[in-house]
Amino acid sequence: MAVVPSIQELLRSCDHSAIHLEMRDGYDRDDPMFLAWQQGSGDDPNHDRSTWWRPWLDVVADVAGRGVRIQRARIISEPVSEYIRFEYDGTFTNVAAGEEIRWLPRREATDIALPGNDFWVFDEDRVRIGHFDGDGKSTEHEMTDDPAVLKLCLSAFEAVWNRAIPHERFQPRVKGSALPGR
Protein backbone atom coordinates (compact mmCIF):
# COMPACT_ATOMS: atom_id res chain seq x y z
CA MET A 1 0.00 0.00 0.00
CA ALA A 2 1.27 3.45 -0.93
CA VAL A 3 2.15 5.93 1.77
CA VAL A 4 -0.54 8.61 2.01
CA PRO A 5 0.75 12.11 2.77
CA SER A 6 -0.53 13.77 5.93
CA ILE A 7 -3.25 16.37 5.68
CA GLN A 8 -0.72 18.97 6.81
CA GLU A 9 1.63 18.05 3.94
CA LEU A 10 -1.23 18.15 1.45
CA LEU A 11 -2.43 21.51 2.77
CA ARG A 12 1.06 22.96 2.50
CA SER A 13 1.18 21.86 -1.15
CA CYS A 14 -2.15 23.53 -2.04
CA ASP A 15 -2.28 26.41 -4.45
CA HIS A 16 -5.88 27.58 -4.10
CA SER A 17 -8.32 25.34 -2.19
CA ALA A 18 -8.86 22.58 0.32
CA ILE A 19 -12.31 21.25 1.20
CA HIS A 20 -13.19 18.77 3.90
CA LEU A 21 -16.46 16.92 4.53
CA GLU A 22 -17.05 15.25 7.90
CA MET A 23 -20.06 12.96 8.25
CA ARG A 24 -19.56 11.11 11.54
CA ASP A 25 -21.16 11.96 14.88
CA GLY A 26 -18.00 11.03 16.74
CA TYR A 27 -14.33 10.41 16.23
CA ASP A 28 -11.59 9.12 18.51
CA ARG A 29 -13.22 9.11 21.92
CA ASP A 30 -9.82 8.49 23.52
CA ASP A 31 -8.51 11.83 22.22
CA PRO A 32 -6.92 13.58 25.23
CA MET A 33 -8.52 16.91 24.24
CA PHE A 34 -11.98 15.29 24.14
CA LEU A 35 -11.38 13.58 27.49
CA ALA A 36 -10.26 16.89 29.04
CA TRP A 37 -13.34 18.63 27.60
CA GLN A 38 -15.55 15.94 29.17
CA GLN A 39 -13.93 16.73 32.52
CA GLY A 40 -14.97 20.38 32.20
CA SER A 41 -12.07 22.12 30.51
CA GLY A 42 -14.37 23.04 27.62
CA ASP A 43 -17.08 24.67 29.71
CA ASP A 44 -15.55 28.12 29.36
CA PRO A 45 -13.78 28.40 25.98
CA ASN A 46 -10.26 29.67 26.44
CA HIS A 47 -9.48 32.39 23.95
CA ASP A 48 -5.74 32.34 24.69
CA ARG A 49 -4.19 31.30 21.35
CA SER A 50 -1.20 29.72 23.09
CA THR A 51 -3.46 26.94 24.39
CA TRP A 52 -4.98 26.04 21.02
CA TRP A 53 -4.42 22.79 19.16
CA ARG A 54 -0.93 22.81 17.70
CA PRO A 55 0.58 22.31 15.16
CA TRP A 56 -2.68 21.96 13.17
CA LEU A 57 -3.85 25.55 13.60
CA ASP A 58 -0.40 26.90 12.75
CA VAL A 59 -0.54 25.02 9.43
CA VAL A 60 -4.06 26.29 8.74
CA ALA A 61 -3.05 29.88 9.51
CA ASP A 62 0.05 29.66 7.29
CA VAL A 63 -1.84 28.10 4.37
CA ALA A 64 -4.82 30.45 4.65
CA GLY A 65 -2.37 33.33 4.92
CA ARG A 66 -1.04 32.38 1.47
CA GLY A 67 -4.56 32.80 0.09
CA VAL A 68 -5.64 29.15 0.05
CA ARG A 69 -9.34 28.84 0.84
CA ILE A 70 -9.95 26.13 3.46
CA GLN A 71 -13.55 25.01 3.89
CA ARG A 72 -14.93 22.37 6.25
CA ALA A 73 -18.53 21.15 6.33
CA ARG A 74 -19.95 18.86 8.97
CA ILE A 75 -23.09 16.78 8.55
CA ILE A 76 -24.42 16.07 12.03
CA SER A 77 -27.30 14.30 13.74
CA GLU A 78 -29.50 16.29 16.09
CA PRO A 79 -29.72 16.36 18.98
CA VAL A 80 -25.94 16.43 18.66
CA SER A 81 -23.65 13.83 20.19
CA GLU A 82 -21.33 14.73 23.01
CA TYR A 83 -18.41 14.57 20.56
CA ILE A 84 -20.08 17.09 18.22
CA ARG A 85 -20.65 19.40 21.20
CA PHE A 86 -16.91 19.14 21.86
CA GLU A 87 -16.11 19.95 18.22
CA TYR A 88 -18.57 22.85 18.22
CA ASP A 89 -17.06 24.32 21.40
CA GLY A 90 -13.57 24.35 19.84
CA THR A 91 -14.46 25.41 16.31
CA PHE A 92 -13.83 29.09 17.03
CA THR A 93 -10.10 28.25 16.96
CA ASN A 94 -10.33 26.78 13.44
CA VAL A 95 -12.28 29.82 12.25
CA ALA A 96 -9.77 32.20 13.84
CA ALA A 97 -6.93 30.33 12.09
CA GLY A 98 -8.58 30.77 8.69
CA GLU A 99 -10.97 27.89 8.07
CA GLU A 100 -14.52 28.51 6.93
CA ILE A 101 -16.83 26.04 8.69
CA ARG A 102 -20.47 25.18 8.17
CA TRP A 103 -22.88 22.73 9.82
CA LEU A 104 -25.68 20.75 8.19
CA PRO A 105 -28.18 18.79 10.26
CA ARG A 106 -28.38 15.28 8.79
CA ARG A 107 -32.14 15.48 8.26
CA GLU A 108 -31.45 18.27 5.74
CA ALA A 109 -29.02 16.11 3.73
CA THR A 110 -31.40 13.31 2.76
CA ASP A 111 -31.51 14.22 -0.93
CA ILE A 112 -27.74 14.81 -1.33
CA ALA A 113 -25.65 12.06 -2.94
CA LEU A 114 -22.77 11.56 -0.50
CA PRO A 115 -19.64 9.41 -0.62
CA GLY A 116 -19.46 6.71 2.04
CA ASN A 117 -16.47 8.25 3.82
CA ASP A 118 -15.13 11.55 5.09
CA PHE A 119 -12.76 13.19 2.64
CA TRP A 120 -10.51 16.12 1.78
CA VAL A 121 -10.13 17.47 -1.76
CA PHE A 122 -7.00 19.50 -2.48
CA ASP A 123 -6.94 21.96 -5.41
CA GLU A 124 -9.88 20.08 -6.95
CA ASP A 125 -7.54 17.35 -8.25
CA ARG A 126 -6.67 15.04 -5.34
CA VAL A 127 -8.92 13.30 -2.82
CA ARG A 128 -7.74 11.98 0.54
CA ILE A 129 -10.30 9.54 1.92
CA GLY A 130 -10.44 8.74 5.62
CA HIS A 131 -11.54 5.36 6.94
CA PHE A 132 -12.68 4.91 10.54
CA ASP A 133 -13.76 2.03 12.72
CA GLY A 134 -17.12 1.95 14.49
CA ASP A 135 -15.70 3.81 17.48
CA GLY A 136 -14.39 6.65 15.30
CA LYS A 137 -10.70 5.73 15.35
CA SER A 138 -8.87 6.33 12.11
CA THR A 139 -7.93 3.02 10.49
CA GLU A 140 -6.37 4.11 7.20
CA HIS A 141 -6.34 6.73 4.48
CA GLU A 142 -6.18 6.52 0.73
CA MET A 143 -5.47 8.99 -2.05
CA THR A 144 -7.07 9.08 -5.46
CA ASP A 145 -7.31 11.32 -8.46
CA ASP A 146 -9.99 9.14 -10.07
CA PRO A 147 -12.25 11.54 -12.02
CA ALA A 148 -15.48 9.82 -10.88
CA VAL A 149 -14.49 10.04 -7.19
CA LEU A 150 -13.40 13.67 -7.61
CA LYS A 151 -16.70 14.53 -9.29
CA LEU A 152 -18.76 12.87 -6.53
CA CYS A 153 -16.77 14.49 -3.72
CA LEU A 154 -16.82 17.95 -5.31
CA SER A 155 -20.54 17.84 -6.08
CA ALA A 156 -21.39 16.45 -2.62
CA PHE A 157 -19.35 19.12 -0.89
CA GLU A 158 -20.88 21.91 -2.98
CA ALA A 159 -24.42 20.70 -2.23
CA VAL A 160 -23.69 20.43 1.50
CA TRP A 161 -21.86 23.78 1.62
CA ASN A 162 -24.67 25.62 -0.13
CA ARG A 163 -27.27 24.27 2.29
CA ALA A 164 -25.21 24.32 5.51
CA ILE A 165 -25.28 26.97 8.21
CA PRO A 166 -22.14 29.09 8.78
CA HIS A 167 -20.55 28.43 12.16
CA GLU A 168 -21.21 31.98 13.35
CA ARG A 169 -24.98 31.44 12.98
CA PHE A 170 -25.28 27.77 13.92
CA GLN A 171 -26.56 26.69 17.32
CA PRO A 172 -26.48 22.92 17.85
CA ARG A 173 -29.62 21.33 19.18
CA VAL A 174 -28.80 19.30 22.28
CA LYS A 175 -30.92 16.75 24.10
CA GLY A 176 -33.83 18.44 25.82
CA SER A 177 -33.68 21.66 23.79
CA ALA A 178 -36.26 22.87 21.33
CA LEU A 179 -35.42 22.96 17.65
CA PRO A 180 -33.94 26.43 17.03
CA GLY A 181 -35.45 28.61 14.33
CA ARG A 182 -33.33 28.65 11.22
PDB file of C-alpha atoms in Angstrom, residues 5-177:
ATOM      1  CA  PRO A   5       0.753  12.115   2.772  1.00  0.00           C
ATOM      2  CA  SER A   6      -0.528  13.770   5.928  1.00  0.00           C
ATOM      3  CA  ILE A   7      -3.249  16.367   5.680  1.00  0.00           C
ATOM      4  CA  GLN A   8      -0.722  18.969   6.811  1.00  0.00           C
ATOM      5  CA  GLU A   9       1.630  18.046   3.939  1.00  0.00           C
ATOM      6  CA  LEU A  10      -1.226  18.154   1.446  1.00  0.00           C
ATOM      7  CA  LEU A  11      -2.434  21.510   2.767  1.00  0.00           C
ATOM      8  CA  ARG A  12       1.060  22.963   2.500  1.00  0.00           C
ATOM      9  CA  SER A  13       1.178  21.855  -1.146  1.00  0.00           C
ATOM     10  CA  CYS A  14      -2.154  23.531  -2.036  1.00  0.00           C
ATOM     11  CA  ASP A  15      -2.284  26.410  -4.455  1.00  0.00           C
ATOM     12  CA  HIS A  16      -5.880  27.583  -4.099  1.00  0.00           C
ATOM     13  CA  SER A  17      -8.315  25.335  -2.192  1.00  0.00           C
ATOM     14  CA  ALA A  18      -8.863  22.576   0.323  1.00  0.00           C
ATOM     15  CA  ILE A  19     -12.310  21.254   1.205  1.00  0.00           C
ATOM     16  CA  HIS A  20     -13.193  18.770   3.905  1.00  0.00           C
ATOM     17  CA  LEU A  21     -16.460  16.925   4.532  1.00  0.00           C
ATOM     18  CA  GLU A  22     -17.054  15.250   7.896  1.00  0.00           C
ATOM     19  CA  MET A  23     -20.057  12.961   8.248  1.00  0.00           C
ATOM     20  CA  ARG A  24     -19.560  11.110  11.538  1.00  0.00           C
ATOM     21  CA  ASP A  25     -21.156  11.963  14.880  1.00  0.00           C
ATOM     22  CA  GLY A  26     -17.998  11.029  16.739  1.00  0.00           C
ATOM     23  CA  TYR A  27     -14.334  10.414  16.229  1.00  0.00           C
ATOM     24  CA  ASP A  28     -11.592   9.115  18.510  1.00  0.00           C
ATOM     25  CA  ARG A  29     -13.217   9.108  21.923  1.00  0.00           C
ATOM     26  CA  ASP A  30      -9.820   8.489  23.525  1.00  0.00           C
ATOM     27  CA  ASP A  31      -8.512  11.830  22.219  1.00  0.00           C
ATOM     28  CA  PRO A  32      -6.916  13.583  25.229  1.00  0.00           C
ATOM     29  CA  MET A  33      -8.521  16.906  24.241  1.00  0.00           C
ATOM     30  CA  PHE A  34     -11.982  15.288  24.143  1.00  0.00           C
ATOM     31  CA  LEU A  35     -11.381  13.584  27.492  1.00  0.00           C
ATOM     32  CA  ALA A  36     -10.257  16.895  29.036  1.00  0.00           C
ATOM     33  CA  TRP A  37     -13.336  18.631  27.599  1.00  0.00           C
ATOM     34  CA  GLN A  38     -15.546  15.936  29.169  1.00  0.00           C
ATOM     35  CA  GLN A  39     -13.932  16.735  32.522  1.00  0.00           C
ATOM     36  CA  GLY A  40     -14.966  20.377  32.203  1.00  0.00           C
ATOM     37  CA  SER A  41     -12.072  22.124  30.512  1.00  0.00           C
ATOM     38  CA  GLY A  42     -14.372  23.042  27.616  1.00  0.00           C
ATOM     39  CA  ASP A  43     -17.085  24.665  29.714  1.00  0.00           C
ATOM     40  CA  ASP A  44     -15.549  28.125  29.364  1.00  0.00           C
ATOM     41  CA  PRO A  45     -13.784  28.404  25.979  1.00  0.00           C
ATOM     42  CA  ASN A  46     -10.259  29.673  26.443  1.00  0.00           C
ATOM     43  CA  HIS A  47      -9.483  32.391  23.947  1.00  0.00           C
ATOM     44  CA  ASP A  48      -5.741  32.336  24.692  1.00  0.00           C
ATOM     45  CA  ARG A  49      -4.194  31.300  21.355  1.00  0.00           C
ATOM     46  CA  SER A  50      -1.198  29.719  23.087  1.00  0.00           C
ATOM     47  CA  THR A  51      -3.455  26.938  24.392  1.00  0.00           C
ATOM     48  CA  TRP A  52      -4.979  26.043  21.024  1.00  0.00           C
ATOM     49  CA  TRP A  53      -4.424  22.789  19.164  1.00  0.00           C
ATOM     50  CA  ARG A  54      -0.929  22.809  17.702  1.00  0.00           C
ATOM     51  CA  PRO A  55       0.577  22.311  15.162  1.00  0.00           C
ATOM     52  CA  TRP A  56      -2.682  21.963  13.168  1.00  0.00           C
ATOM     53  CA  LEU A  57      -3.850  25.550  13.604  1.00  0.00           C
ATOM     54  CA  ASP A  58      -0.398  26.904  12.747  1.00  0.00           C
ATOM     55  CA  VAL A  59      -0.540  25.023   9.430  1.00  0.00           C
ATOM     56  CA  VAL A  60      -4.061  26.295   8.740  1.00  0.00           C
ATOM     57  CA  ALA A  61      -3.051  29.885   9.514  1.00  0.00           C
ATOM     58  CA  ASP A  62       0.047  29.659   7.289  1.00  0.00           C
ATOM     59  CA  VAL A  63      -1.837  28.096   4.372  1.00  0.00           C
ATOM     60  CA  ALA A  64      -4.825  30.453   4.647  1.00  0.00           C
ATOM     61  CA  GLY A  65      -2.368  33.330   4.925  1.00  0.00           C
ATOM     62  CA  ARG A  66      -1.036  32.380   1.469  1.00  0.00           C
ATOM     63  CA  GLY A  67      -4.557  32.801   0.092  1.00  0.00           C
ATOM     64  CA  VAL A  68      -5.640  29.151   0.051  1.00  0.00           C
ATOM     65  CA  ARG A  69      -9.343  28.839   0.837  1.00  0.00           C
ATOM     66  CA  ILE A  70      -9.946  26.126   3.463  1.00  0.00           C
ATOM     67  CA  GLN A  71     -13.554  25.009   3.894  1.00  0.00           C
ATOM     68  CA  ARG A  72     -14.931  22.369   6.254  1.00  0.00           C
ATOM     69  CA  ALA A  73     -18.527  21.154   6.328  1.00  0.00           C
ATOM     70  CA  ARG A  74     -19.948  18.864   8.974  1.00  0.00           C
ATOM     71  CA  ILE A  75     -23.090  16.778   8.554  1.00  0.00           C
ATOM     72  CA  ILE A  76     -24.425  16.069  12.031  1.00  0.00           C
ATOM     73  CA  SER A  77     -27.304  14.300  13.740  1.00  0.00           C
ATOM     74  CA  GLU A  78     -29.498  16.288  16.092  1.00  0.00           C
ATOM     75  CA  PRO A  79     -29.720  16.362  18.983  1.00  0.00           C
ATOM     76  CA  VAL A  80     -25.940  16.426  18.656  1.00  0.00           C
ATOM     77  CA  SER A  81     -23.651  13.830  20.188  1.00  0.00           C
ATOM     78  CA  GLU A  82     -21.330  14.728  23.011  1.00  0.00           C
ATOM     79  CA  TYR A  83     -18.414  14.568  20.559  1.00  0.00           C
ATOM     80  CA  ILE A  84     -20.078  17.085  18.218  1.00  0.00           C
ATOM     81  CA  ARG A  85     -20.655  19.405  21.197  1.00  0.00           C
ATOM     82  CA  PHE A  86     -16.909  19.143  21.863  1.00  0.00           C
ATOM     83  CA  GLU A  87     -16.112  19.954  18.216  1.00  0.00           C
ATOM     84  CA  TYR A  88     -18.567  22.855  18.222  1.00  0.00           C
ATOM     85  CA  ASP A  89     -17.057  24.321  21.402  1.00  0.00           C
ATOM     86  CA  GLY A  90     -13.575  24.348  19.845  1.00  0.00           C
ATOM     87  CA  THR A  91     -14.460  25.407  16.308  1.00  0.00           C
ATOM     88  CA  PHE A  92     -13.827  29.085  17.033  1.00  0.00           C
ATOM     89  CA  THR A  93     -10.096  28.255  16.958  1.00  0.00           C
ATOM     90  CA  ASN A  94     -10.331  26.778  13.443  1.00  0.00           C
ATOM     91  CA  VAL A  95     -12.283  29.820  12.252  1.00  0.00           C
ATOM     92  CA  ALA A  96      -9.767  32.205  13.837  1.00  0.00           C
ATOM     93  CA  ALA A  97      -6.929  30.331  12.092  1.00  0.00           C
ATOM     94  CA  GLY A  98      -8.580  30.773   8.692  1.00  0.00           C
ATOM     95  CA  GLU A  99     -10.968  27.889   8.075  1.00  0.00           C
ATOM     96  CA  GLU A 100     -14.525  28.512   6.934  1.00  0.00           C
ATOM     97  CA  ILE A 101     -16.831  26.044   8.686  1.00  0.00           C
ATOM     98  CA  ARG A 102     -20.471  25.182   8.174  1.00  0.00           C
ATOM     99  CA  TRP A 103     -22.875  22.731   9.816  1.00  0.00           C
ATOM    100  CA  LEU A 104     -25.680  20.753   8.194  1.00  0.00           C
ATOM    101  CA  PRO A 105     -28.178  18.787  10.262  1.00  0.00           C
ATOM    102  CA  ARG A 106     -28.378  15.277   8.788  1.00  0.00           C
ATOM    103  CA  ARG A 107     -32.145  15.479   8.262  1.00  0.00           C
ATOM    104  CA  GLU A 108     -31.455  18.269   5.742  1.00  0.00           C
ATOM    105  CA  ALA A 109     -29.017  16.114   3.734  1.00  0.00           C
ATOM    106  CA  THR A 110     -31.396  13.306   2.762  1.00  0.00           C
ATOM    107  CA  ASP A 111     -31.507  14.222  -0.929  1.00  0.00           C
ATOM    108  CA  ILE A 112     -27.744  14.807  -1.331  1.00  0.00           C
ATOM    109  CA  ALA A 113     -25.653  12.064  -2.941  1.00  0.00           C
ATOM    110  CA  LEU A 114     -22.775  11.558  -0.501  1.00  0.00           C
ATOM    111  CA  PRO A 115     -19.645   9.407  -0.618  1.00  0.00           C
ATOM    112  CA  GLY A 116     -19.464   6.712   2.035  1.00  0.00           C
ATOM    113  CA  ASN A 117     -16.470   8.246   3.822  1.00  0.00           C
ATOM    114  CA  ASP A 118     -15.129  11.552   5.091  1.00  0.00           C
ATOM    115  CA  PHE A 119     -12.763  13.193   2.638  1.00  0.00           C
ATOM    116  CA  TRP A 120     -10.513  16.117   1.783  1.00  0.00           C
ATOM    117  CA  VAL A 121     -10.126  17.471  -1.762  1.00  0.00           C
ATOM    118  CA  PHE A 122      -6.998  19.499  -2.483  1.00  0.00           C
ATOM    119  CA  ASP A 123      -6.938  21.964  -5.409  1.00  0.00           C
ATOM    120  CA  GLU A 124      -9.878  20.082  -6.950  1.00  0.00           C
ATOM    121  CA  ASP A 125      -7.543  17.347  -8.246  1.00  0.00           C
ATOM    122  CA  ARG A 126      -6.666  15.041  -5.336  1.00  0.00           C
ATOM    123  CA  VAL A 127      -8.921  13.301  -2.825  1.00  0.00           C
ATOM    124  CA  ARG A 128      -7.736  11.984   0.544  1.00  0.00           C
ATOM    125  CA  ILE A 129     -10.296   9.545   1.922  1.00  0.00           C
ATOM    126  CA  GLY A 130     -10.443   8.744   5.622  1.00  0.00           C
ATOM    127  CA  HIS A 131     -11.544   5.364   6.942  1.00  0.00           C
ATOM    128  CA  PHE A 132     -12.676   4.907  10.543  1.00  0.00           C
ATOM    129  CA  ASP A 133     -13.759   2.025  12.722  1.00  0.00           C
ATOM    130  CA  GLY A 134     -17.120   1.946  14.488  1.00  0.00           C
ATOM    131  CA  ASP A 135     -15.704   3.812  17.479  1.00  0.00           C
ATOM    132  CA  GLY A 136     -14.386   6.651  15.305  1.00  0.00           C
ATOM    133  CA  LYS A 137     -10.695   5.730  15.345  1.00  0.00           C
ATOM    134  CA  SER A 138      -8.865   6.332  12.111  1.00  0.00           C
ATOM    135  CA  THR A 139      -7.927   3.018  10.490  1.00  0.00           C
ATOM    136  CA  GLU A 140      -6.374   4.113   7.201  1.00  0.00           C
ATOM    137  CA  HIS A 141      -6.335   6.732   4.480  1.00  0.00           C
ATOM    138  CA  GLU A 142      -6.180   6.524   0.734  1.00  0.00           C
ATOM    139  CA  MET A 143      -5.466   8.992  -2.052  1.00  0.00           C
ATOM    140  CA  THR A 144      -7.066   9.077  -5.459  1.00  0.00           C
ATOM    141  CA  ASP A 145      -7.309  11.316  -8.465  1.00  0.00           C
ATOM    142  CA  ASP A 146      -9.993   9.143 -10.067  1.00  0.00           C
ATOM    143  CA  PRO A 147     -12.254  11.542 -12.018  1.00  0.00           C
ATOM    144  CA  ALA A 148     -15.483   9.822 -10.876  1.00  0.00           C
ATOM    145  CA  VAL A 149     -14.486  10.041  -7.193  1.00  0.00           C
ATOM    146  CA  LEU A 150     -13.402  13.667  -7.610  1.00  0.00           C
ATOM    147  CA  LYS A 151     -16.704  14.533  -9.286  1.00  0.00           C
ATOM    148  CA  LEU A 152     -18.758  12.872  -6.531  1.00  0.00           C
ATOM    149  CA  CYS A 153     -16.765  14.491  -3.724  1.00  0.00           C
ATOM    150  CA  LEU A 154     -16.819  17.948  -5.309  1.00  0.00           C
ATOM    151  CA  SER A 155     -20.540  17.842  -6.076  1.00  0.00           C
ATOM    152  CA  ALA A 156     -21.392  16.452  -2.623  1.00  0.00           C
ATOM    153  CA  PHE A 157     -19.352  19.123  -0.894  1.00  0.00           C
ATOM    154  CA  GLU A 158     -20.878  21.914  -2.979  1.00  0.00           C
ATOM    155  CA  ALA A 159     -24.415  20.701  -2.227  1.00  0.00           C
ATOM    156  CA  VAL A 160     -23.692  20.430   1.499  1.00  0.00           C
ATOM    157  CA  TRP A 161     -21.861  23.780   1.617  1.00  0.00           C
ATOM    158  CA  ASN A 162     -24.669  25.625  -0.134  1.00  0.00           C
ATOM    159  CA  ARG A 163     -27.266  24.274   2.293  1.00  0.00           C
ATOM    160  CA  ALA A 164     -25.211  24.318   5.512  1.00  0.00           C
ATOM    161  CA  ILE A 165     -25.282  26.973   8.214  1.00  0.00           C
ATOM    162  CA  PRO A 166     -22.142  29.090   8.778  1.00  0.00           C
ATOM    163  CA  HIS A 167     -20.548  28.430  12.162  1.00  0.00           C
ATOM    164  CA  GLU A 168     -21.213  31.979  13.347  1.00  0.00           C
ATOM    165  CA  ARG A 169     -24.984  31.443  12.980  1.00  0.00           C
ATOM    166  CA  PHE A 170     -25.285  27.772  13.918  1.00  0.00           C
ATOM    167  CA  GLN A 171     -26.557  26.692  17.323  1.00  0.00           C
ATOM    168  CA  PRO A 172     -26.483  22.920  17.849  1.00  0.00           C
ATOM    169  CA  ARG A 173     -29.621  21.331  19.182  1.00  0.00           C
ATOM    170  CA  VAL A 174     -28.799  19.298  22.283  1.00  0.00           C
ATOM    171  CA  LYS A 175     -30.925  16.753  24.096  1.00  0.00           C
ATOM    172  CA  GLY A 176     -33.826  18.440  25.821  1.00  0.00           C
ATOM    173  CA  SER A 177     -33.678  21.656  23.793  1.00  0.00           C
TER     174      SER A 177
END
